[in-house]
mmCIF file with all atom_site columns, C-alpha atoms in Angstrom:
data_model
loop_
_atom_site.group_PDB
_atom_site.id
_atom_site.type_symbol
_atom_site.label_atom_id
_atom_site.label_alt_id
_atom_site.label_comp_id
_atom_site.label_asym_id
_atom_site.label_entity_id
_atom_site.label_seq_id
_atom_site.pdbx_PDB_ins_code
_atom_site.Cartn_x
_atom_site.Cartn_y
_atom_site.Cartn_z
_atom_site.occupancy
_atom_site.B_iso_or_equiv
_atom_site.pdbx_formal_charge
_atom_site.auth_seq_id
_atom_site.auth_comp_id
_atom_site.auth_asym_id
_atom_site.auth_atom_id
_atom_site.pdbx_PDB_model_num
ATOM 1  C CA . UNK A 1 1  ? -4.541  16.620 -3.001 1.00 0.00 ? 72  UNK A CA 1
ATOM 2  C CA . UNK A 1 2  ? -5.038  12.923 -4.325 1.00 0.00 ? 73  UNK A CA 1
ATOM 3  C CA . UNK A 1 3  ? -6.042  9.999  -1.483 1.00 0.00 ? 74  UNK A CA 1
ATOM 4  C CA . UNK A 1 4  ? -4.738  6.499  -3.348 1.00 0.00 ? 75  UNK A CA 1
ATOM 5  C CA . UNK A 1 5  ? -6.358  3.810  -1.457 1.00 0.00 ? 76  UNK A CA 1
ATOM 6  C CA . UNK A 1 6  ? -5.485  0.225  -2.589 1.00 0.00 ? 77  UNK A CA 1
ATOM 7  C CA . UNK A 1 7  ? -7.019  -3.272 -1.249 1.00 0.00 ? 78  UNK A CA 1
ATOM 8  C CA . UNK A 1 8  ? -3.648  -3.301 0.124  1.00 0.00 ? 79  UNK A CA 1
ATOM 9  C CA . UNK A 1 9  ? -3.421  -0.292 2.316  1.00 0.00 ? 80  UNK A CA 1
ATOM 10 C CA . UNK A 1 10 ? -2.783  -0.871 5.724  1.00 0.00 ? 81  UNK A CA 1
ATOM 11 C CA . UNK A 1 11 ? -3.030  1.703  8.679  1.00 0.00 ? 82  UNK A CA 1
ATOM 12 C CA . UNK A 1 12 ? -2.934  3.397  12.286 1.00 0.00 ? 83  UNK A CA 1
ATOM 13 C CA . UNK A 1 13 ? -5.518  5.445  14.026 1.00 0.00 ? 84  UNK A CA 1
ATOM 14 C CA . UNK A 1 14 ? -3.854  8.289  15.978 1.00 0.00 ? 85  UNK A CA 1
ATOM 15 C CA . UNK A 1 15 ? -6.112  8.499  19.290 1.00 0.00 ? 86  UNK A CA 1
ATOM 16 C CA . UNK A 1 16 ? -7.457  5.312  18.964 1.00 0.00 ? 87  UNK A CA 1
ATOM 17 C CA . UNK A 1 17 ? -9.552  5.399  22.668 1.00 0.00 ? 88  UNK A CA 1
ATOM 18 C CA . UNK A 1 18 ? -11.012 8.639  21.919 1.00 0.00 ? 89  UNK A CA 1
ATOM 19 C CA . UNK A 1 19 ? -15.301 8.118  21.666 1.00 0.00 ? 90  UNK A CA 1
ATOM 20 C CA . UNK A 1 20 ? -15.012 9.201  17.722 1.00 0.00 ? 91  UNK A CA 1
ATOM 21 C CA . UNK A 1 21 ? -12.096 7.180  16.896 1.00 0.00 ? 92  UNK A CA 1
ATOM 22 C CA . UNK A 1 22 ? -13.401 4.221  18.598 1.00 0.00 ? 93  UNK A CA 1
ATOM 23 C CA . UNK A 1 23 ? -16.723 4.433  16.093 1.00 0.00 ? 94  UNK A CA 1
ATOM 24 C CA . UNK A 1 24 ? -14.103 5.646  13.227 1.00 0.00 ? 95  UNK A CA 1
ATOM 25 C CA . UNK A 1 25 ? -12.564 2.223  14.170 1.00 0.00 ? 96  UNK A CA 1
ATOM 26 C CA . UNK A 1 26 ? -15.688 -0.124 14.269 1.00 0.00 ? 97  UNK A CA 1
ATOM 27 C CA . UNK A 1 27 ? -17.393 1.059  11.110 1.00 0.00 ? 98  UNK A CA 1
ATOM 28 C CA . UNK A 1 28 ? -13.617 1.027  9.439  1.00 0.00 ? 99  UNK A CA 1
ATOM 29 C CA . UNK A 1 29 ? -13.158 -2.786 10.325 1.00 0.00 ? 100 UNK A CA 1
ATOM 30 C CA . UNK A 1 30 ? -16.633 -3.851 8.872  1.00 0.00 ? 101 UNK A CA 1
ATOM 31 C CA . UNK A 1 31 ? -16.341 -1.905 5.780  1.00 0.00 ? 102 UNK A CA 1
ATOM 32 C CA . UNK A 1 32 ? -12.840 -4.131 5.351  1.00 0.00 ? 103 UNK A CA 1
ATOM 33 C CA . UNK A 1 33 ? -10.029 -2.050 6.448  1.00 0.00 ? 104 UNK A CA 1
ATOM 34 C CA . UNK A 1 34 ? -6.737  -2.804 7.613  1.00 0.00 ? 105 UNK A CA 1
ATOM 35 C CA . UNK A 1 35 ? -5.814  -1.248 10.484 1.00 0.00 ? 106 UNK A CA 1
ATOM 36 C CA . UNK A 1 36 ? -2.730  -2.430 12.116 1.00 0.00 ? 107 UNK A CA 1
ATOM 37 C CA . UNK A 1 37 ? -3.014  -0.945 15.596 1.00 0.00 ? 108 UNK A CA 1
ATOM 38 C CA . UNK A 1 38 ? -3.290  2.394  17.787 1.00 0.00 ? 109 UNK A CA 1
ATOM 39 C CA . UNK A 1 39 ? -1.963  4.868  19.315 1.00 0.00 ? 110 UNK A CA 1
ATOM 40 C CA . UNK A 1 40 ? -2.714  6.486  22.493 1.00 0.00 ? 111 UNK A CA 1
ATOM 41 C CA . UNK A 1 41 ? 0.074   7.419  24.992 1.00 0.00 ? 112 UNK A CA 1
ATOM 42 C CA . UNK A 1 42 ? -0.182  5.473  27.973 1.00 0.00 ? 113 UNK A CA 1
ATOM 43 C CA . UNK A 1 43 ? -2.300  3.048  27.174 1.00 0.00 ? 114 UNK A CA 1
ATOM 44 C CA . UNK A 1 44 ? -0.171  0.325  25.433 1.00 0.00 ? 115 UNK A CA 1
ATOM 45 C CA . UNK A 1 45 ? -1.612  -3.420 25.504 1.00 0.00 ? 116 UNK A CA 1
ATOM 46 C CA . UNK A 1 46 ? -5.216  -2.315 25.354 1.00 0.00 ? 117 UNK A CA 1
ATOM 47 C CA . UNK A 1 47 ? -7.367  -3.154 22.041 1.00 0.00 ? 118 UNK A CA 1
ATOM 48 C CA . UNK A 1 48 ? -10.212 -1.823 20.280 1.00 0.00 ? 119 UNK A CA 1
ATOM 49 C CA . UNK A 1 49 ? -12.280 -4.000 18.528 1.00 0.00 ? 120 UNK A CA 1
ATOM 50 C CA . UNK A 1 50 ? -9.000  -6.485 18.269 1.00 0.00 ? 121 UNK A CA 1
ATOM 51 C CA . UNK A 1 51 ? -6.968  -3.840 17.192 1.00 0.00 ? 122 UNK A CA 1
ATOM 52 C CA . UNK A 1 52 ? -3.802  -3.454 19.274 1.00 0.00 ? 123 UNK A CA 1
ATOM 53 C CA . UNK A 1 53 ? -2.877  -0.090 21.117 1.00 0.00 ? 124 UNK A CA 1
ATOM 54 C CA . UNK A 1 54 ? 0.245   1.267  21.285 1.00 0.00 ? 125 UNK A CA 1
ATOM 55 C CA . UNK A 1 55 ? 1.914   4.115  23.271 1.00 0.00 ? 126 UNK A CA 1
ATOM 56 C CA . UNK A 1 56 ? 3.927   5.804  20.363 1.00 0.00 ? 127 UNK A CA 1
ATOM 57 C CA . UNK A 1 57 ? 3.652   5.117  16.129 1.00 0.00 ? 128 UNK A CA 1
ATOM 58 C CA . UNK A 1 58 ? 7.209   4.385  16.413 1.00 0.00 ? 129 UNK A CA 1
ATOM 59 C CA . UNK A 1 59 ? 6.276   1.191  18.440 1.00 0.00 ? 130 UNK A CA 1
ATOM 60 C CA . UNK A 1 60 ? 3.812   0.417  15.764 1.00 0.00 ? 131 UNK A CA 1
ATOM 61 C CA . UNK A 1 61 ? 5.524   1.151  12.707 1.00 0.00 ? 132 UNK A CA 1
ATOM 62 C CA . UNK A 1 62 ? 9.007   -0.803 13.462 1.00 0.00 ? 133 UNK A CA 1
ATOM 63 C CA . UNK A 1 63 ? 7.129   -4.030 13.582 1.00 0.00 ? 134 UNK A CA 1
ATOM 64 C CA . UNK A 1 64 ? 4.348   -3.240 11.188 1.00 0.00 ? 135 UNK A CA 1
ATOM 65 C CA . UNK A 1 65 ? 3.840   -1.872 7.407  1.00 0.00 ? 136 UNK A CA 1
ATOM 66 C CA . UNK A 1 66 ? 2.119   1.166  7.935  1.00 0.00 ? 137 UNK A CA 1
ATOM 67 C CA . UNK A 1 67 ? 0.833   3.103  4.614  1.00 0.00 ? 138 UNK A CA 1
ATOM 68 C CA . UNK A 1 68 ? -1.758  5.555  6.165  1.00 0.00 ? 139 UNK A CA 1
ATOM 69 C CA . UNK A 1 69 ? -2.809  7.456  9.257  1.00 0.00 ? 140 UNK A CA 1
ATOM 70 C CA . UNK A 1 70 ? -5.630  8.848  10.525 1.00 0.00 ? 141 UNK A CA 1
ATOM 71 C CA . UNK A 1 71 ? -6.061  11.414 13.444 1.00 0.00 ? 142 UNK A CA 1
ATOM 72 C CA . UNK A 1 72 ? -8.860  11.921 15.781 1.00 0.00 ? 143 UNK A CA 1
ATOM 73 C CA . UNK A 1 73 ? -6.890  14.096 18.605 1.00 0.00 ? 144 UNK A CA 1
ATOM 74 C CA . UNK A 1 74 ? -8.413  17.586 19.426 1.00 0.00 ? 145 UNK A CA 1
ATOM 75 C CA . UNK A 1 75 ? -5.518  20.460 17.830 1.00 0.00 ? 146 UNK A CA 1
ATOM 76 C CA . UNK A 1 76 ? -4.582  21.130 21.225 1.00 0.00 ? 147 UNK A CA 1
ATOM 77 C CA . UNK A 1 77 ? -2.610  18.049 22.211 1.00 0.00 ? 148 UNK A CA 1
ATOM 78 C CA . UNK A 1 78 ? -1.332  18.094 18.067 1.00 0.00 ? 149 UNK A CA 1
ATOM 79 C CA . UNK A 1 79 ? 2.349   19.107 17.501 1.00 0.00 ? 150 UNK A CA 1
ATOM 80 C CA . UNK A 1 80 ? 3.801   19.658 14.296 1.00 0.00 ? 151 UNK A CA 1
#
């Protein structure tokens, strides 16, 4: 499997308020990456490190262009 990141990709960290995704988050934004928000049900209108948090991707992603993903949530709160 090929991973194409561009200057140009933009996006969302699943989990965003979790301890490892907040340090994912950090060290992303000072290496220069574009993350367009967060996602962690129930706590919409928070931010972490400026980055917005949202309840659901959907909110995110019919506002936003969203190219990537990445998820720090433990398997057992994942559905497929």
């Amino acid at each position: 499997m090929s991973i194409l990141i561009r200057k140009d990709t933009t996006f969302i960290v699943q989990g965003i308020t979790g301890r490892e995704a907040v340090s994912l988050t950090r060290e992303n934004l000072e290496y220069g990456s574009k993350i367009v928000g967060g996602v962690t049900p129930g706590r919409a209108g928070r931010d972490v490190y400026g980055v917005p948090v949202f309840d659901c991707v959907r909110d995110i992603t019919k506002n936003q262009k969203v190219t990537g993903s990445v998820v720090c949530v433990p398997p057992k709160f994942t559905r497929d």
